[in-house]
Coordinates of C-alpha atoms in Angstrom, one line a residue:
X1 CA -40.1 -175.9 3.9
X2 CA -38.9 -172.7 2.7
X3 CA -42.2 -171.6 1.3
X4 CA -43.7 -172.7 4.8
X5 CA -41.2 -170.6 6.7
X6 CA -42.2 -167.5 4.4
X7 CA -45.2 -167.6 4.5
X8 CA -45.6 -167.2 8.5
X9 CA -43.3 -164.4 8.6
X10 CA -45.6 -163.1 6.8
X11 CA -49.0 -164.0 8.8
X12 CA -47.2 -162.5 11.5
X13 CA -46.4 -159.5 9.9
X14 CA -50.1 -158.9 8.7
X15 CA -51.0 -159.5 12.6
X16 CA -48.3 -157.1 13.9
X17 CA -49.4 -155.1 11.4
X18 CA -53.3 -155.3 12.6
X19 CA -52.5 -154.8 16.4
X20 CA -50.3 -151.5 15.6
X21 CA -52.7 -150.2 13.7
X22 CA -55.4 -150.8 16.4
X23 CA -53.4 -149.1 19.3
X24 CA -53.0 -146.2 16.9
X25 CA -56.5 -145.8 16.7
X26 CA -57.3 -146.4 20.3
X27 CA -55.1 -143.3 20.9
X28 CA -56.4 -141.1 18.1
X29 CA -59.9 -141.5 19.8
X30 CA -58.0 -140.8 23.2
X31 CA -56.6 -137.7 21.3
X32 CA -60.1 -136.4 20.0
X33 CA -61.6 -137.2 23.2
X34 CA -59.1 -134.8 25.1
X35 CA -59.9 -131.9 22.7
X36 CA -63.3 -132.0 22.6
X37 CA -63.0 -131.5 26.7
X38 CA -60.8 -128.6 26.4
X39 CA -63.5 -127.2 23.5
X40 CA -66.1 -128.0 25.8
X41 CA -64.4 -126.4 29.1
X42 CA -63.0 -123.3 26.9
X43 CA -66.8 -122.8 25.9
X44 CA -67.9 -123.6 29.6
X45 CA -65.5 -120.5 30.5
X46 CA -66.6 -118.0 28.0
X47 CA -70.2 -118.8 28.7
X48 CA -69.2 -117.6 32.6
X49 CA -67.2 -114.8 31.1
X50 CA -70.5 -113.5 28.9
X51 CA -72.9 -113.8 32.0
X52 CA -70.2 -112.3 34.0
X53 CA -70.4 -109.3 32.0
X54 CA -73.8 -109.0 32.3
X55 CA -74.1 -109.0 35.5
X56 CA -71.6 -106.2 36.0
X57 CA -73.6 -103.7 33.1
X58 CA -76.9 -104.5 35.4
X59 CA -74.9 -103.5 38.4
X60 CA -73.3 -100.1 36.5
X61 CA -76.5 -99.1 35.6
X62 CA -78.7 -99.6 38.6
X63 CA -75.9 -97.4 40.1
X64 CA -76.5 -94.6 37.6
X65 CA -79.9 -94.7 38.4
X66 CA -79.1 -94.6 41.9
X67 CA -76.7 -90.9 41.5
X68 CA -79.3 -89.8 39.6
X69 CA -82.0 -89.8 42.3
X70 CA -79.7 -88.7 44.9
X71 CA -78.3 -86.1 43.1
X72 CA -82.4 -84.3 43.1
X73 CA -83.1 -84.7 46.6
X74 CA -86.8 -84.1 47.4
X75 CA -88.1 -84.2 43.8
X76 CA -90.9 -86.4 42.4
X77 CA -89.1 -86.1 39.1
X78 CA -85.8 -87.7 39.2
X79 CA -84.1 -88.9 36.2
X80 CA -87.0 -87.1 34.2
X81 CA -84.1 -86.7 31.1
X82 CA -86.6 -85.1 28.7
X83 CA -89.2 -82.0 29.3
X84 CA -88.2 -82.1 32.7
X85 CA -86.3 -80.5 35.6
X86 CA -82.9 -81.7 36.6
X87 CA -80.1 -80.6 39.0
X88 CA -79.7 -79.8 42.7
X89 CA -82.5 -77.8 45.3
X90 CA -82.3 -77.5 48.9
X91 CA -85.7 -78.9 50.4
X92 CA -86.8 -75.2 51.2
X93 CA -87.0 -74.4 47.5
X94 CA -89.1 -77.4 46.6
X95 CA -91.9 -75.0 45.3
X96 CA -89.9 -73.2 43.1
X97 CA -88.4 -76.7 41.7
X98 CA -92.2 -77.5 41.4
X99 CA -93.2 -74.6 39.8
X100 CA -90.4 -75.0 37.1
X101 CA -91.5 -78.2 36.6
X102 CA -94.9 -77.5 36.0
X103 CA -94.2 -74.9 33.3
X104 CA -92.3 -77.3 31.7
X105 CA -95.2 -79.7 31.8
X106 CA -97.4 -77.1 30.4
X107 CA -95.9 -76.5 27.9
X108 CA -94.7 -72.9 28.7
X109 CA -91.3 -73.5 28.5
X110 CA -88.9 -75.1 25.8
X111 CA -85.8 -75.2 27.6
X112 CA -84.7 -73.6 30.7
X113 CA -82.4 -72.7 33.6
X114 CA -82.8 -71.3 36.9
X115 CA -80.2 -70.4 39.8
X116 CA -81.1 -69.1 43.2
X117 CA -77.8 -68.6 45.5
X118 CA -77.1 -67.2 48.8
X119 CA -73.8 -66.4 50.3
X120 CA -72.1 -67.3 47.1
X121 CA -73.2 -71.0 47.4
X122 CA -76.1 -72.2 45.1
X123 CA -79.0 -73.1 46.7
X124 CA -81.0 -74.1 44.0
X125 CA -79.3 -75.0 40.6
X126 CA -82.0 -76.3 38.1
X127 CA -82.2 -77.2 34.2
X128 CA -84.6 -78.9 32.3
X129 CA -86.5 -79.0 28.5
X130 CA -85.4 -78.8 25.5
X131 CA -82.3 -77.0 23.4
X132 CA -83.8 -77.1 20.4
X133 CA -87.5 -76.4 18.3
X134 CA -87.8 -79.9 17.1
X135 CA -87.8 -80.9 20.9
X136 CA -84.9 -83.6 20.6
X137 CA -82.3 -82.6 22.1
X138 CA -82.5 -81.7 26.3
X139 CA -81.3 -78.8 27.9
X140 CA -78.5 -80.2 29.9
X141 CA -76.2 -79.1 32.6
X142 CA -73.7 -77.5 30.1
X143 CA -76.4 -76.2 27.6
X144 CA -75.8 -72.3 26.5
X145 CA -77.8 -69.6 24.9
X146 CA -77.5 -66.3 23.6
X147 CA -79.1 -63.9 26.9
X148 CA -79.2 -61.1 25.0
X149 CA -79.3 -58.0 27.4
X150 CA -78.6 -60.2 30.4
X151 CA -75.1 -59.4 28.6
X152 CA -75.1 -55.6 29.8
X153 CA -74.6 -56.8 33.4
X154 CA -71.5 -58.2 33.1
X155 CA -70.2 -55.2 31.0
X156 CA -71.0 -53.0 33.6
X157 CA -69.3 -55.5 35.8
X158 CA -65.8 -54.9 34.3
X159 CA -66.7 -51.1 34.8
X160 CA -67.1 -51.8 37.8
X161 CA -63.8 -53.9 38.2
X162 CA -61.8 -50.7 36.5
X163 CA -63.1 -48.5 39.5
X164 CA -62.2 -50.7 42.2
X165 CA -58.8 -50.7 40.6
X166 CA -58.8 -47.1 40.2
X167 CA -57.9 -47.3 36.6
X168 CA -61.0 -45.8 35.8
X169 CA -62.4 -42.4 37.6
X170 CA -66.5 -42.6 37.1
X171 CA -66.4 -38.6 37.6
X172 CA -63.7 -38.1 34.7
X173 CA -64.4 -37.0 31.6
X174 CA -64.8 -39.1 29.0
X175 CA -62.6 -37.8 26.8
X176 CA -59.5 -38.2 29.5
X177 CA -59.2 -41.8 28.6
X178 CA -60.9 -41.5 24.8
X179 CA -60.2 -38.0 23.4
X180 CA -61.9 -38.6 20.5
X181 CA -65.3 -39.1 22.0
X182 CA -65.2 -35.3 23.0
X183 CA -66.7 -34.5 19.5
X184 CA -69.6 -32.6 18.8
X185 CA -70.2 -31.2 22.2
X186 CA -69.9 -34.1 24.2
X187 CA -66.6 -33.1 26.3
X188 CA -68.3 -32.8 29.6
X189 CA -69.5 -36.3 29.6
X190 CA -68.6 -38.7 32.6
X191 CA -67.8 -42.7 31.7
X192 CA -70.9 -43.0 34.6
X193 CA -72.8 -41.9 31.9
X194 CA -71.8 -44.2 29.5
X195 CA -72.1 -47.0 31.2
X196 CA -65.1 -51.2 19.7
X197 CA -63.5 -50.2 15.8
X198 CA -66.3 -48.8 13.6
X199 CA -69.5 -48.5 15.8
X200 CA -67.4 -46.6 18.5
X201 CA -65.8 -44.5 16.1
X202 CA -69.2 -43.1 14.8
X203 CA -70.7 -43.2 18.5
X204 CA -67.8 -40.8 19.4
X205 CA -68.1 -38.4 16.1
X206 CA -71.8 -38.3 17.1
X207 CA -73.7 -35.2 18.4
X208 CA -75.8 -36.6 21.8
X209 CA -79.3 -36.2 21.3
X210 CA -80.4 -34.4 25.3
X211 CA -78.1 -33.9 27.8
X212 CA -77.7 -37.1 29.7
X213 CA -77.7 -35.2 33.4
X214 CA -81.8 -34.8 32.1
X215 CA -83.4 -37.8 31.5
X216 CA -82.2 -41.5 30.5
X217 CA -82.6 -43.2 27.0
X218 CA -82.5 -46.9 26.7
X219 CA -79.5 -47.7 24.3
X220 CA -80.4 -51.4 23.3
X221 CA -76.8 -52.2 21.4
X222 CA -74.9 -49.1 21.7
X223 CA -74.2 -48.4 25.5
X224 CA -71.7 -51.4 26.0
X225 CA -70.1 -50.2 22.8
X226 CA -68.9 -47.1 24.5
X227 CA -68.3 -48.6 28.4
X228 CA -66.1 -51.6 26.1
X229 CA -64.3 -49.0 24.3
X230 CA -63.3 -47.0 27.9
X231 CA -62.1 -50.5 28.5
X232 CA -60.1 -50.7 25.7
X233 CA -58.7 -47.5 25.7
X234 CA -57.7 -47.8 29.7
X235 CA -56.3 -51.5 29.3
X236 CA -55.1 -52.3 26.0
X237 CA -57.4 -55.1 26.0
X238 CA -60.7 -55.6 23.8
X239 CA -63.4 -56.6 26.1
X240 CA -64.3 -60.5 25.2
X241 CA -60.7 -61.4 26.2
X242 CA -60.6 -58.9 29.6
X243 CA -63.6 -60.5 30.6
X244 CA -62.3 -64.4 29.9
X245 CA -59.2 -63.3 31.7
X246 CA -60.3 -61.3 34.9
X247 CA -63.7 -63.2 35.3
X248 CA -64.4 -65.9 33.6
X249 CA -61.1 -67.8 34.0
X250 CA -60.5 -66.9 37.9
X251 CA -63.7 -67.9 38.8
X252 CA -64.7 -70.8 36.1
X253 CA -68.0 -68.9 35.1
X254 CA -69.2 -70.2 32.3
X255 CA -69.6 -67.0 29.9
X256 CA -68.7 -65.6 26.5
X257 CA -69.3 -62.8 23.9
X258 CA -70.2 -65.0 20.9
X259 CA -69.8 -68.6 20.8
X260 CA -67.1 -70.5 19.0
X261 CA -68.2 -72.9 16.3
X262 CA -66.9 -76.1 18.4
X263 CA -69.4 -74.9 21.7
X264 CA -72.2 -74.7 18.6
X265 CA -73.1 -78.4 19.8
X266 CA -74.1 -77.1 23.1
X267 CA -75.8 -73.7 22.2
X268 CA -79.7 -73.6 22.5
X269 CA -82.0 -72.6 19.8
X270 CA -83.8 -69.2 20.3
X271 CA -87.4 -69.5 19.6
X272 CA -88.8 -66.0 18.6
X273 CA -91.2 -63.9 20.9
X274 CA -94.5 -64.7 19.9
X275 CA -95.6 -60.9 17.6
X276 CA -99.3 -59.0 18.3
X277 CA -102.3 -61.1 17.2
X278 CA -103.9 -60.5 13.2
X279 CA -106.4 -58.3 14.3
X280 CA -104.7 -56.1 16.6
X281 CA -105.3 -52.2 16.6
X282 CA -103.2 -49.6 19.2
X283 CA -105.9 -48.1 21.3
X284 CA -103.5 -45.4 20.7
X285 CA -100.5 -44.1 18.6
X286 CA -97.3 -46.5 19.5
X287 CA -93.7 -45.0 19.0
X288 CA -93.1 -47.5 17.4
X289 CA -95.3 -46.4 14.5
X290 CA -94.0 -43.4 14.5
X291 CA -90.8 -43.7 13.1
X292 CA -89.4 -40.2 13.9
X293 CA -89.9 -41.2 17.8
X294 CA -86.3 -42.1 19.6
X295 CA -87.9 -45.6 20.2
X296 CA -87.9 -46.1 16.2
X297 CA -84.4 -44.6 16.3
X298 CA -83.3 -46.7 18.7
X299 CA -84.6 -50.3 19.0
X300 CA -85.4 -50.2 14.9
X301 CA -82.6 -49.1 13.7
X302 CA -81.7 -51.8 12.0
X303 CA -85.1 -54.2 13.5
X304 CA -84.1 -56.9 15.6
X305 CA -84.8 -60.7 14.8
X306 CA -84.2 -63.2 17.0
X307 CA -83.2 -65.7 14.6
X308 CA -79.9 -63.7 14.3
X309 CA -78.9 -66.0 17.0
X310 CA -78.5 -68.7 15.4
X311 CA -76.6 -67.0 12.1
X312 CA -72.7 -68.0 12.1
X313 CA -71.6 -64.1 11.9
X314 CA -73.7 -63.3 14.8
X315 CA -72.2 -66.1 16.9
X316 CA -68.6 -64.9 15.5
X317 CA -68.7 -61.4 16.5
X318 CA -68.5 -59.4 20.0
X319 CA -71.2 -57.6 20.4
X320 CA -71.2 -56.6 24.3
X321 CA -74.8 -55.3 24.9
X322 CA -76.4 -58.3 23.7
X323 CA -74.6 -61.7 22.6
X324 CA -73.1 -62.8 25.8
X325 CA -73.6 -66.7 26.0
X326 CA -74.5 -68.6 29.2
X327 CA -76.9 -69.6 31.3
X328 CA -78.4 -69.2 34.7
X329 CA -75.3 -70.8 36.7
X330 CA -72.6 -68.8 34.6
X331 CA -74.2 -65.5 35.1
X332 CA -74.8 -66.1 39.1
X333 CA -71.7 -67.3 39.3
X334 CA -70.2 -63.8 38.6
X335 CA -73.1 -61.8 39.7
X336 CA -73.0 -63.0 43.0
X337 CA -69.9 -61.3 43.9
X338 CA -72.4 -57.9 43.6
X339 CA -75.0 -59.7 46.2
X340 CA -72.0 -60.4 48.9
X341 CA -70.8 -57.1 48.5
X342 CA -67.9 -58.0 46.4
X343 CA -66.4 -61.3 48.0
X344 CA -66.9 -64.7 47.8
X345 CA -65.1 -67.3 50.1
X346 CA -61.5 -65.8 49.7
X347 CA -62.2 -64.5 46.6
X348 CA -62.4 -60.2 46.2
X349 CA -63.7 -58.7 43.4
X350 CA -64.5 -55.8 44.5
X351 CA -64.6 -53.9 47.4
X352 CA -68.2 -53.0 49.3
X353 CA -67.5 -49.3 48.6
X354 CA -67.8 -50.2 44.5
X355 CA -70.6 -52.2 44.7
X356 CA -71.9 -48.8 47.0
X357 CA -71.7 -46.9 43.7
X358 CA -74.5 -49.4 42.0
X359 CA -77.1 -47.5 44.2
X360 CA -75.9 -44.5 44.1
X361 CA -79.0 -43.2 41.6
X362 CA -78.2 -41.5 38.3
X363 CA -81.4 -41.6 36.6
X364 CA -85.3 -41.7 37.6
X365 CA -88.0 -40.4 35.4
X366 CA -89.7 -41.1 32.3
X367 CA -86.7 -42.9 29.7
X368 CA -87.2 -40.9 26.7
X369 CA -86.6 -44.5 24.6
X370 CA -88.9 -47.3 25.9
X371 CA -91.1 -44.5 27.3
X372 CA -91.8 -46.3 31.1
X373 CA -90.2 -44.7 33.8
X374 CA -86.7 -46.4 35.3
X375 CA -84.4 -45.9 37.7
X376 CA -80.7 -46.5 37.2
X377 CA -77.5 -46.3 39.0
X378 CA -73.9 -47.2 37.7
X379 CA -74.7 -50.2 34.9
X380 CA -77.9 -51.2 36.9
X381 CA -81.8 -50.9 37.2
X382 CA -82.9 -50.4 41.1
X383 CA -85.1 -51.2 43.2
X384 CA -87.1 -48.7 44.7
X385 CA -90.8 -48.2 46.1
X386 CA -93.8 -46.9 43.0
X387 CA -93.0 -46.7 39.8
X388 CA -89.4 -46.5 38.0
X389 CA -88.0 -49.4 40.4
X390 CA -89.1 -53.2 40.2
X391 CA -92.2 -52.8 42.3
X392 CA -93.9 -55.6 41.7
X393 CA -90.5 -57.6 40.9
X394 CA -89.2 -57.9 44.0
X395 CA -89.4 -56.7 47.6
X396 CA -87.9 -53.7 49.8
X397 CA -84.5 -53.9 49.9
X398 CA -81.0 -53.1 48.6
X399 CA -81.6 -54.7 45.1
X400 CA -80.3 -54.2 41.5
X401 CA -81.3 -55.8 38.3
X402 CA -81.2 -56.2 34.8
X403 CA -82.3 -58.4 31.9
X404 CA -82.7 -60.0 28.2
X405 CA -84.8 -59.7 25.5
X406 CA -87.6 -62.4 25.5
X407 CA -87.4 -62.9 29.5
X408 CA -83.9 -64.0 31.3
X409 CA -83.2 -62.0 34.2
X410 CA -80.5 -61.1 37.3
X411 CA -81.5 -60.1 40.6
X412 CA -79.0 -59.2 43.0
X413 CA -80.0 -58.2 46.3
X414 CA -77.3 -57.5 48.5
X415 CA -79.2 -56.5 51.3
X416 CA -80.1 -60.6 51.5
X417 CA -77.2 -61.6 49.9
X418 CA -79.5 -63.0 47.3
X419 CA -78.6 -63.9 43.6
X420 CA -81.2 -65.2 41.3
X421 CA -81.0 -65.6 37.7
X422 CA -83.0 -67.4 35.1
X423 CA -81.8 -68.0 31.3
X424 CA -84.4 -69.7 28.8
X425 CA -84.8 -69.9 25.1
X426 CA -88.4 -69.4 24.1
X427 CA -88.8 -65.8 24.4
X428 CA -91.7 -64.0 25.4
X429 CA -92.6 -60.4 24.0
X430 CA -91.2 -58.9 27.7
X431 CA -88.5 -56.7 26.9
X432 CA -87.3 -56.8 30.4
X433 CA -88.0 -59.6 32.1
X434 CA -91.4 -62.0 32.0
X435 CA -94.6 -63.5 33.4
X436 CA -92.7 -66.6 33.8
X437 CA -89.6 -64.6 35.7
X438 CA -91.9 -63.0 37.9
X439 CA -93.4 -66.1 38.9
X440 CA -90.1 -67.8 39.9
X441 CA -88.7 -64.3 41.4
X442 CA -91.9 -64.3 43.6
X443 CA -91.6 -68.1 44.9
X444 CA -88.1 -67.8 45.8
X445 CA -89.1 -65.1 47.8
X446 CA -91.6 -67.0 49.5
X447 CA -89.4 -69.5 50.4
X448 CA -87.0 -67.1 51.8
X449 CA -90.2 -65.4 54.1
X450 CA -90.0 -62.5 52.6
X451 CA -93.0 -60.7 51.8
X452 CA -93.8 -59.5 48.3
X453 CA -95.4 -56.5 47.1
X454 CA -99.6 -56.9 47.5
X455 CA -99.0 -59.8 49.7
X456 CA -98.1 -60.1 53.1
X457 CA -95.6 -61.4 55.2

């Protein structure tokens, strides 16, 4: 009986036993089942998230796309990133913009830019090409170069600023502010002639070669030298930090003397001017040849290479006459105050009486260096009608001028109140200017219906 009793406890146990077991199971499933629905739904959500995502990159970038056209109203070449033009043009100046872009498309230019602006607002603001040889890199909005004599112009311009200031008297002698450049004869010299360390030292020890109230000489490096030096004497301060702190940083122009190893990123490669063909012969004897002449003297003395550029002690030092870095915008944006007479907005610069003293002729005849005649007044090449002006530049008017080595170029005609410059970095042989400048000078003018010398209005 016992035994009996035993062994159903027992039975019932292993049947308990079974039907616990089985609910425990039934719920485990239940368990998994849940999770696999949260894995499912958590998968479910980041699969929304992803396409989410994409959507809103599609979105960003058909947006892009969309500032890009806008922001080059009336061009055919909009977002053109590489070989092409980029930036702003009033519908007027369409031809020029075209014209750009077909030199690019030819082949004719590396890398360019080209400002035309009236009134002291640009009116046309283009880029476009390349910034280096290997054509990899574009010429963007930022890019710089080295402008070479284009540098002159804003030398002259702090010259200019001193006299409006009256810290500096144009019909002084020299020697008033820098006794020692009386040496050697040379007393009776005026700073409008003119117009730091070791270079100025030997420039002022020097005997002059004519007598400047005769005939003009082109001085390729040393002329900024000596209008820099009145500078320092007169302010205490050497000239790349006077300009960054009474132009540069007051009007957020974008220039320098030199160019500092972390802007090297943004800094255009030069590409030297093409030199004379194998087989050419001087129909007749060059000064340059002759190395006597004051041209050998001058502009050889050392030779120039382009690729000095590009060399880190180049780009390290000030050298005023010729390694100013910028481009088209930066140098309009100061030179602009010379073509509206001195003021922009409620900016003054100078007053209309200065900016007077730019026409006031110094020089006109045969330059006994480059051996063309010129015409200059204070710091500037002039217009004027026949030879020794820019006939055959630019039109009648109240118009001064300068420009680089290889091609860039400032117009500023006041009489218009017209400011065009033009910064590029494959040089042509053009000391002063180029085919390619002309050509852009010329369109603008059209556009403005202004008639240009041999055509008509």
């Amino acid at each position: 009986m016992v035994g009996y009793v035993i062994e159903r406890r027992r039975r019932r146990r292993r049947e308990e036993g079974k039907r616990g077991r089985g609910s425990r199971g039934r719920e485990e499933e239940r368990k998994r089942g849940r999770e696999e629905e949260r894995k499912r739904g958590r998968e479910e959500e980041r699969k929304r998230g992803r396409e989410e995502e994409r959507k809103k990159k599609k979105k960003k970038k058909k947006k892009k796309k969309k500032k890009k056209k806008k922001k080059k109203k009336g061009s055919s070449h909009a977002g053109y990133i590489h070989y092409g033009s980029r930036g702003t043009c009033d519908e007027r100046f369409t031809r020029v913009e075209e014209l750009l872009q077909s030199k690019f498309n030819a082949g004719e230019e590396l890398g360019a830019s080209l400002v035309v602006n009236i009134g002291g607002r640009n009116v046309l603001d283009l880029w476009g090409g390349y910034a280096d040889i290997a054509h990899t890199i574009p010429w963007e909005e930022t890019t710089i170069t080295n402008v070479w004599s284009l540098s002159k112009t804003i030398v002259s311009l702090v010259a200019l600023l001193l006299i409006d200031r009256k810290q500096l008297d144009p019909y002084e002698k020299v020697l008033k502010y820098w006794p020692e450049f009386g040496a050697n004869g040379k007393q009776d010299v005026e700073p409008e002639i003119c117009n730091t360390g070791l270079a100025t030292a030997r420039l002022a020890a020097q005997k002059q070669w004519w007598n400047p109230r005769t005939a003009s000489g082109y001085h390729s490096l040393t002329q900024r030298h000596l209008v820099s030096e009145l500078a320092l004497r007169i302010t205490g301060t050497p000239i790349a930090q006077f300009v960054a702190r009474e132009l540069t940083l007051p009007t957020a122009a974008g220039f320098a003397f030199g160019v500092p190893k972390s802007q090297y990123h943004r800094t255009a490669d030069l590409v030297p001017p093409p030199g004379p063909p194998a087989d050419w012969k001087p129909d007749a004897p060059a000064p340059a040849l002759d190395m006597t002449s004051l041209f050998a003297k001058t502009l050889l003395n050392p030779p120039m290479d382009a690729k000095v550029a590009g060399e880190e002690y180049w780009r390290a030092a000030v050298v005023p006459a010729a390694n100013g870095h910028s481009n088209a915008r930066g140098v309009a944006k100061l030179l602009s105050f010379i073509s509206c007479n001195g003021s922009i907005g409620g900016t003054t610069l100078l007053s209309p009486e200065t900016v007077d003293l730019i026409f006031k002729e110094q020089t006109f005849g045969p330059d006994l260096v480059i051996t063309a005649k010129t015409r200059f007044g204070i710091g500037f090449g002039l217009n004027g009608s026949g030879e020794g002006g820019a006939g055959g530049w630019v039109p009648e008017g109240k118009i001064c001028f300068w420009g680089g080595w290889g091609g860039s170029i400032a117009i500023m005609d006041v009489g218009r109140c017209v400011t065009i410059t033009y910064v590029m970095n494959k040089m042509a042989s053009a000391g002063l200017g180029s085919g390619l400048a002309k050509d852009y000078i010329w369109e603008v003018y059209r556009a403005l219906g202004v008639a240009i010398p041999g055509e008509s209005a």
